Tab-separated table of C-alpha atoms in Angstrom:
chain	number	residue	atom	x	y	z
F	1	MET	CA	42.956	64.863	103.675
F	2	PHE	CA	42.305	61.648	105.588
F	3	GLN	CA	38.586	62.403	105.633
F	4	ILE	CA	38.506	63.044	101.867
F	5	ASN	CA	40.215	59.716	101.174
F	6	ASN	CA	37.664	57.934	103.364
F	7	ILE	CA	34.824	59.514	101.417
F	8	ARG	CA	36.387	58.453	98.079
F	9	LEU	CA	36.863	54.898	99.382
F	10	LEU	CA	33.256	54.762	100.514
F	11	ARG	CA	32.023	55.945	97.091
F	12	PHE	CA	34.205	53.365	95.312
F	13	THR	CA	32.939	50.607	97.573
F	14	SER	CA	29.335	51.615	96.917
F	15	ILE	CA	29.811	51.704	93.149
F	16	PHE	CA	31.584	48.302	93.181
F	17	SER	CA	28.815	46.744	95.263
F	18	LEU	CA	26.148	48.134	92.937
F	19	GLY	CA	28.020	46.663	89.981
F	20	LEU	CA	28.070	43.254	91.600
F	21	VAL	CA	24.333	43.462	92.241
F	22	LEU	CA	23.612	44.424	88.641
F	23	LEU	CA	25.906	41.658	87.391
F	24	GLY	CA	24.130	39.168	89.635
F	25	CYS	CA	20.742	40.272	88.313
F	26	SER	CA	21.955	39.894	84.764
F	27	GLU	CA	23.222	36.358	85.460
F	28	THR	CA	19.957	35.514	87.214
F	29	GLU	CA	17.934	36.738	84.274
F	30	THR	CA	20.117	34.661	81.971
F	31	ARG	CA	19.666	31.562	84.075
F	32	VAL	CA	15.919	32.065	84.314
F	33	SER	CA	15.591	32.454	80.573
F	34	GLU	CA	17.462	29.237	79.813
F	35	PRO	CA	14.485	26.943	80.554
F	36	ASN	CA	12.481	28.846	77.926
F	37	SER	CA	14.863	27.761	75.197
F	38	PRO	CA	13.552	24.987	72.897
F	39	ARG	CA	14.009	21.521	74.338
F	40	PRO	CA	15.538	19.017	71.884
F	41	VAL	CA	13.216	16.027	71.376
F	42	LYS	CA	12.865	13.172	68.913
F	43	LEU	CA	10.012	13.897	66.517
F	44	ILE	CA	8.273	11.210	64.484
F	45	ASP	CA	5.671	11.235	61.740
F	46	VAL	CA	2.567	9.227	62.513
F	47	GLY	CA	1.864	6.539	59.909
F	48	ALA	CA	-1.230	4.499	59.153
F	49	ALA	CA	-1.404	1.133	60.874
F	50	ASN	CA	-0.584	-1.889	58.762
F	51	ASP	CA	-3.066	-4.715	58.411
F	52	GLU	CA	-0.650	-6.713	60.542
F	53	SER	CA	1.448	-5.774	63.527
F	54	ARG	CA	4.411	-7.749	64.815
F	55	LEU	CA	4.405	-9.253	68.279
F	56	ARG	CA	7.392	-10.765	70.076
F	57	PHE	CA	7.500	-13.293	72.883
F	58	PRO	CA	10.238	-15.263	74.665
F	59	ALA	CA	10.257	-18.949	73.708
F	60	VAL	CA	11.860	-22.258	74.618
F	61	ILE	CA	12.923	-24.715	71.926
F	62	GLY	CA	11.696	-28.294	72.136
F	63	ALA	CA	11.721	-31.382	69.923
F	64	ALA	CA	8.511	-32.222	68.103
F	65	ASN	CA	9.422	-35.896	68.339
F	66	ASN	CA	11.385	-37.315	71.262
F	67	SER	CA	11.386	-40.661	72.987
F	68	ASP	CA	12.682	-41.982	76.299
F	69	LEU	CA	13.482	-45.587	75.382
F	70	SER	CA	13.606	-48.477	77.842
F	71	PHE	CA	13.867	-52.277	77.731
F	72	LEU	CA	10.573	-54.077	78.240
F	73	VAL	CA	12.391	-56.938	79.973
F	74	SER	CA	15.016	-56.983	82.699
F	75	GLY	CA	18.536	-58.281	82.307
F	76	ARG	CA	22.216	-57.390	82.154
F	77	VAL	CA	23.433	-54.980	79.469
F	78	GLU	CA	25.574	-56.816	76.955
F	79	ASP	CA	26.464	-53.836	74.780
F	80	VAL	CA	25.687	-50.147	74.186
F	81	LEU	CA	26.235	-49.468	70.489
F	82	VAL	CA	25.808	-45.674	70.362
F	83	THR	CA	27.203	-42.582	72.064
F	84	GLU	CA	25.559	-39.347	73.145
F	85	ALA	CA	25.062	-36.757	70.353
F	86	GLN	CA	25.382	-39.508	67.719
F	87	ASP	CA	23.122	-39.410	64.675
F	88	ILE	CA	20.986	-42.537	64.344
F	89	GLN	CA	18.646	-44.008	61.755
F	90	GLU	CA	15.216	-45.535	62.224
F	91	GLY	CA	15.522	-49.228	63.106
F	92	GLN	CA	19.170	-48.963	64.164
F	93	VAL	CA	20.167	-51.166	67.135
F	94	LEU	CA	21.118	-48.955	70.072
F	95	ALA	CA	21.762	-51.460	72.857
F	96	ARG	CA	21.114	-55.081	73.769
F	97	LEU	CA	20.846	-57.264	76.858
F	98	GLU	CA	22.437	-60.652	77.407
F	99	THR	CA	20.100	-63.035	75.579
F	100	ARG	CA	21.249	-66.503	76.667
F	101	ASP	CA	18.410	-67.026	79.143
F	102	TYR	CA	15.807	-65.751	76.663
F	103	GLU	CA	17.200	-67.918	73.865
F	104	ASN	CA	17.092	-70.993	76.121
F	105	GLN	CA	13.501	-70.196	77.019
F	106	VAL	CA	12.563	-69.944	73.357
F	107	SER	CA	14.267	-73.271	72.585
F	108	SER	CA	12.503	-75.038	75.445
F	109	LEU	CA	9.077	-73.691	74.535
F	110	LEU	CA	9.646	-74.413	70.880
F	111	ALA	CA	10.178	-78.078	71.749
F	112	SER	CA	7.003	-78.089	73.846
F	113	PHE	CA	5.098	-76.499	70.987
F	114	ASP	CA	6.366	-79.070	68.502
F	115	ILE	CA	5.137	-81.922	70.785
F	116	ALA	CA	1.768	-80.255	71.318
F	117	GLU	CA	1.348	-79.610	67.601
F	118	GLU	CA	2.240	-83.193	66.758
F	119	GLU	CA	-0.231	-84.573	69.344
F	120	TYR	CA	-2.967	-82.335	67.994
F	121	GLN	CA	-2.374	-83.365	64.373
F	122	ARG	CA	-2.343	-87.059	65.429
F	123	ALA	CA	-5.642	-86.555	67.225
F	124	LEU	CA	-7.170	-85.039	64.082
F	125	ARG	CA	-6.148	-88.089	62.046
F	126	LEU	CA	-7.630	-90.431	64.627
F	127	LEU	CA	-10.837	-88.409	64.659
F	128	GLU	CA	-11.207	-88.964	60.926
F	129	GLN	CA	-11.041	-92.713	61.611
F	130	ASP	CA	-13.554	-92.318	64.417
F	131	ALA	CA	-10.922	-93.786	66.727
F	132	ILE	CA	-10.791	-90.982	69.290
F	133	ALA	CA	-13.332	-88.941	71.153
F	134	LYS	CA	-13.943	-85.395	69.957
F	135	SER	CA	-13.367	-84.067	73.469
F	136	VAL	CA	-9.842	-85.464	73.396
F	137	VAL	CA	-9.159	-83.636	70.140
F	138	GLU	CA	-10.367	-80.367	71.677
F	139	GLN	CA	-8.132	-80.995	74.681
F	140	ARG	CA	-5.096	-81.536	72.413
F	141	LYS	CA	-5.975	-78.327	70.528
F	142	ALA	CA	-6.121	-76.359	73.763
F	143	GLN	CA	-2.713	-77.724	74.763
F	144	ARG	CA	-1.328	-76.702	71.367
F	145	ASP	CA	-2.781	-73.188	71.700
F	146	VAL	CA	-1.224	-72.755	75.156
F	147	ALA	CA	2.158	-73.867	73.835
F	148	THR	CA	1.802	-71.394	70.931
F	149	ALA	CA	1.072	-68.481	73.285
F	150	GLN	CA	3.987	-69.363	75.543
F	151	LEU	CA	6.347	-69.591	72.572
F	152	ASP	CA	5.179	-66.240	71.196
F	153	SER	CA	5.698	-64.642	74.607
F	154	ALA	CA	9.243	-66.017	74.825
F	155	LYS	CA	10.046	-64.787	71.322
F	156	LYS	CA	8.695	-61.353	72.246
F	157	ALA	CA	10.898	-61.259	75.353
F	158	LEU	CA	13.922	-62.190	73.235
F	159	SER	CA	13.051	-59.416	70.784
F	160	ASP	CA	12.598	-56.906	73.630
F	161	SER	CA	16.132	-57.569	74.807
F	162	VAL	CA	17.303	-55.472	71.838
F	163	LEU	CA	16.690	-51.692	71.850
F	164	THR	CA	16.150	-50.110	68.406
F	165	ALA	CA	15.499	-46.550	67.275
F	166	PRO	CA	11.823	-45.847	66.479
F	167	PHE	CA	12.757	-42.890	64.249
F	168	THR	CA	15.737	-41.089	62.746
F	169	GLY	CA	17.292	-38.594	65.129
F	170	VAL	CA	20.080	-37.929	67.606
F	171	VAL	CA	20.982	-39.625	70.870
F	172	ALA	CA	20.313	-37.064	73.607
F	173	SER	CA	21.375	-39.073	76.661
F	174	ILE	CA	22.342	-42.592	77.747
F	175	SER	CA	21.407	-43.867	81.205
F	176	ILE	CA	22.825	-47.404	81.005
F	177	ARG	CA	26.307	-48.884	80.905
F	178	LYS	CA	27.729	-52.179	79.712
F	179	THR	CA	27.391	-55.112	82.201
F	180	GLU	CA	24.911	-53.088	84.266
F	181	ALA	CA	21.725	-54.844	85.418
F	182	VAL	CA	18.600	-52.977	84.358
F	183	SER	CA	14.950	-53.392	85.222
F	184	ALA	CA	12.113	-53.529	82.747
F	185	GLY	CA	10.795	-50.035	82.045
F	186	ALA	CA	13.816	-48.188	83.451
F	187	SER	CA	15.036	-45.277	81.309
F	188	ALA	CA	17.867	-46.393	79.045
F	189	ILE	CA	18.397	-44.055	76.085
F	190	THR	CA	16.691	-40.797	75.115
F	191	ILE	CA	16.591	-39.798	71.464
F	192	ILE	CA	15.250	-36.667	69.774
F	193	ASP	CA	14.357	-35.727	66.238
F	194	VAL	CA	16.218	-32.457	65.601
F	195	SER	CA	14.869	-32.146	62.060
F	196	SER	CA	11.459	-31.194	63.431
F	197	LEU	CA	11.569	-28.686	66.265
F	198	GLU	CA	9.117	-26.527	68.165
F	199	ALA	CA	9.157	-23.101	69.793
F	200	THR	CA	6.701	-22.733	72.654
F	201	ILE	CA	5.504	-19.382	73.989
F	202	ASN	CA	2.954	-18.283	76.591
F	203	LEU	CA	0.368	-15.791	75.411
F	204	PRO	CA	-1.962	-13.658	77.543
F	205	ALA	CA	-5.678	-14.201	77.104
F	206	SER	CA	-6.112	-10.889	75.256
F	207	ILE	CA	-3.730	-12.023	72.508
F	208	VAL	CA	-4.199	-15.782	72.114
F	209	ALA	CA	-7.314	-15.434	69.928
F	210	GLN	CA	-5.344	-13.267	67.490
F	211	VAL	CA	-2.542	-15.767	66.899
F	212	PRO	CA	-2.503	-16.881	63.254
F	213	SER	CA	-3.472	-20.416	62.411
F	214	ARG	CA	-2.545	-20.224	58.736
F	215	GLU	CA	0.904	-20.914	57.366
F	216	ASP	CA	0.851	-17.912	55.021
F	217	GLN	CA	0.764	-15.489	57.973
F	218	GLY	CA	4.029	-16.930	59.270
F	219	ALA	CA	6.226	-16.493	62.304
F	220	LEU	CA	9.936	-16.102	62.882
F	221	VAL	CA	12.080	-17.859	65.468
F	222	ILE	CA	15.325	-16.120	66.437
F	223	LEU	CA	17.681	-18.010	68.727
F	224	ASP	CA	19.460	-16.087	71.471
F	225	SER	CA	22.638	-17.847	70.329
F	226	ALA	CA	22.133	-16.873	66.657
F	227	PRO	CA	20.353	-13.487	66.496
F	228	ASP	CA	21.284	-12.924	62.851
F	229	ALA	CA	19.718	-16.167	61.590
F	230	PRO	CA	15.899	-15.939	61.669
F	231	ILE	CA	14.078	-19.221	61.074
F	232	GLN	CA	10.684	-19.432	59.397
F	233	ALA	CA	8.088	-21.196	61.563
F	234	VAL	CA	4.418	-22.119	61.252
F	235	PHE	CA	1.624	-22.258	63.783
F	236	LYS	CA	1.149	-25.781	65.123
F	237	GLU	CA	-1.201	-25.778	68.094
F	238	ALA	CA	-2.577	-23.784	71.005
F	239	ASN	CA	-3.423	-25.227	74.394
F	240	LEU	CA	-6.746	-23.696	75.377
F	241	ALA	CA	-6.439	-24.832	78.991
F	242	GLY	CA	-4.925	-21.650	80.397
F	243	ASP	CA	-2.551	-21.470	83.329
F	244	ALA	CA	-4.621	-20.380	86.334
F	245	THR	CA	-1.712	-18.494	87.925
F	246	SER	CA	-0.307	-16.517	84.995
F	247	GLN	CA	-3.529	-16.385	82.933
F	248	THR	CA	-1.590	-17.389	79.839
F	249	TYR	CA	-2.004	-20.023	77.157
F	250	ARG	CA	0.718	-22.207	75.658
F	251	VAL	CA	1.120	-21.806	71.897
F	252	THR	CA	3.514	-23.857	69.779
F	253	PHE	CA	5.158	-23.091	66.431
F	254	ALA	CA	6.917	-25.754	64.351
F	255	PHE	CA	10.064	-25.308	62.258
F	256	SER	CA	12.927	-27.234	60.713
F	257	ALA	CA	16.472	-26.523	61.805
F	258	PRO	CA	18.696	-25.025	59.063
F	259	GLU	CA	21.601	-27.225	58.040
F	260	GLN	CA	24.197	-24.614	59.012
F	261	LEU	CA	22.710	-24.026	62.459
F	262	LEU	CA	22.811	-26.288	65.512
F	263	VAL	CA	19.433	-26.057	67.243
F	264	LEU	CA	18.832	-28.171	70.346
F	265	PRO	CA	15.900	-28.554	72.729
F	266	GLY	CA	16.156	-26.281	75.750
F	267	MET	CA	17.633	-23.323	73.873
F	268	ASN	CA	16.121	-19.879	74.449
F	269	ALA	CA	14.682	-17.896	71.562
F	270	THR	CA	12.272	-15.139	70.604
F	271	VAL	CA	9.210	-15.765	68.443
F	272	PHE	CA	7.960	-12.945	66.236
F	273	ILE	CA	4.402	-13.451	65.022
F	274	GLN	CA	1.989	-11.408	62.967
F	275	ARG	CA	-1.285	-10.361	64.534
F	276	THR	CA	-4.038	-9.481	62.101
F	277	ASN	CA	-5.947	-6.394	63.244
F	278	ASN	CA	-9.717	-6.647	63.386
F	279	GLY	CA	-12.066	-4.484	61.394
F	280	ASP	CA	-12.336	-1.858	64.111
F	281	SER	CA	-8.637	-1.060	63.722
F	282	ARG	CA	-8.630	-0.202	60.030
F	283	GLY	CA	-8.551	3.533	60.804
F	284	ALA	CA	-5.872	3.214	63.446
F	285	VAL	CA	-2.395	4.644	63.309
F	286	ASN	CA	0.789	3.160	64.720
F	287	VAL	CA	3.017	4.999	67.205
F	288	PRO	CA	5.963	3.719	69.233
F	289	LEU	CA	5.114	2.752	72.790
F	290	ALA	CA	7.775	5.209	73.990
F	291	ALA	CA	5.717	8.084	72.599
F	292	VAL	CA	2.655	7.278	74.705
F	293	GLN	CA	2.420	8.907	78.137
F	294	SER	CA	-0.186	8.137	80.749
F	295	ASP	CA	-1.599	9.598	83.928
F	296	ALA	CA	-4.825	9.456	85.906
F	297	SER	CA	-6.821	10.822	82.962
F	298	GLY	CA	-5.577	8.191	80.491
F	299	GLU	CA	-3.073	7.888	77.647
F	300	PHE	CA	-1.825	10.864	75.656
F	301	VAL	CA	0.922	12.003	73.300
F	302	TRP	CA	2.594	15.352	72.725
F	303	LEU	CA	1.320	16.734	69.391
F	304	LEU	CA	3.573	19.200	67.571
F	305	ASP	CA	2.370	22.515	66.150
F	306	GLU	CA	4.933	23.072	63.412
F	307	ALA	CA	3.977	26.744	63.034
F	308	ASP	CA	5.574	27.779	66.321
F	309	MET	CA	7.255	24.451	67.276
F	310	THR	CA	5.238	24.029	70.468
F	311	VAL	CA	3.579	20.894	71.747
F	312	SER	CA	0.168	20.251	73.215
F	313	ARG	CA	-1.312	17.309	75.045
F	314	GLN	CA	-3.409	15.032	72.793
F	315	GLN	CA	-5.562	12.329	74.374
F	316	VAL	CA	-5.487	9.003	72.478
F	317	ALA	CA	-7.299	5.670	72.641
F	318	ILE	CA	-4.922	2.691	72.522
F	319	GLU	CA	-5.981	-0.700	71.214
F	320	PRO	CA	-5.149	-3.470	73.732
F	321	GLY	CA	-2.218	-5.593	72.660
F	322	ILE	CA	1.442	-6.428	73.038
F	323	GLY	CA	4.193	-5.339	70.698
F	324	GLU	CA	6.756	-2.689	69.859
F	325	ASN	CA	4.122	-0.263	68.576
F	326	ALA	CA	0.762	0.873	69.886
F	327	ALA	CA	-2.282	1.016	67.628
F	328	VAL	CA	-4.087	4.332	68.262
F	329	ASN	CA	-7.781	4.163	67.378
F	330	SER	CA	-8.597	7.822	67.984
F	331	GLY	CA	-6.881	11.127	68.682
F	332	LEU	CA	-4.325	11.011	65.876
F	333	LYS	CA	-4.264	10.754	62.119
F	334	ALA	CA	-1.621	9.774	59.620
F	335	GLY	CA	0.729	12.680	58.978
F	336	ASP	CA	0.635	14.151	62.485
F	337	ARG	CA	4.002	14.824	64.116
F	338	ILE	CA	4.454	13.847	67.724
F	339	VAL	CA	7.237	13.597	70.276
F	340	GLY	CA	8.632	10.096	69.985
F	341	ALA	CA	11.084	10.234	72.889
F	342	GLY	CA	11.626	12.606	75.788
F	343	GLY	CA	7.935	13.251	76.380
F	344	ALA	CA	8.204	12.624	80.107
F	345	TYR	CA	10.087	15.928	80.548
F	346	ILE	CA	7.720	18.140	78.543
F	347	THR	CA	4.915	20.381	79.741
F	348	GLU	CA	1.911	21.820	77.952
F	349	GLY	CA	2.871	24.544	75.453
F	350	ALA	CA	6.584	23.848	75.694
F	351	LYS	CA	8.733	24.947	72.802
F	352	VAL	CA	10.788	22.143	71.254
F	353	SER	CA	13.370	21.589	68.586
F	354	GLU	CA	14.062	18.458	66.607
F	355	TRP	CA	16.904	16.491	68.115
F	356	GLN	CA	19.485	15.529	65.534
């Protein structure tokens, strides 16, 4: 009986082991078949390229008109009449030096001029009476001219002791204080014109020639601090002396600050400009940069065969440029469907499904 039970136990063990093996094979087959299931990918329809494509570049805001004002004469500051961030008008007095010494100088030279002028006029009257030599008259005239120049110089120094605004704007910074002694030419007050601003970007050599120079092609400036308030800008100038290190060129766009938006020099922004494609690009199509793959053989995209929902590698020729989209000159046509995202994980002939 004991032997019979051992035989039955052995048979049961064998059958159980065989079942586990078959179950394992079934699970293995299931796991192996999973990679053959369609891979979800984002599919996009290829569209014809527009005549213009949008480019974006980081920018720094600057003032089109700014001035670092200084006194042209030295002296002690009598008064500072403005504060930082204050709006000012053209011709407004911003600060002044103590003027007593300059006023005294003007008074003294004015007296000297009056004497010289009187002596010269007296010499002219005597010359008419032939009672004085002509050389004496010329000497008196020279003395009068010297006195005139000295008086004008003193008046100019008195005028330069007052600092006025050369244009309407805002006080950016003040470097002087009341009763402080300042030297001629030392920075005193910096003002900027915030009504006329600039956005400066650096463009690579391959793009700078395609930057628009006509107002109707336009550009947009979007501040990092106000992303929902685009500002219309126009091309102003391009510096054709490129930076030797970065191989870029400085390009400037001008714009006026909206009334409801505070825009100050030094702010960061993004400039969106329109690049007009050349004649060779008229047959091009636009695809997102994310759809373009590359390897040693060049650029390619995954082209969808809608009949069996498989993809195949399609070589493409990309037009040089910078932007959110790539202009494909050959290899695709409008209406083709390609993989727009997830192409890095696809192989030739892979079956895909549209990711929702």
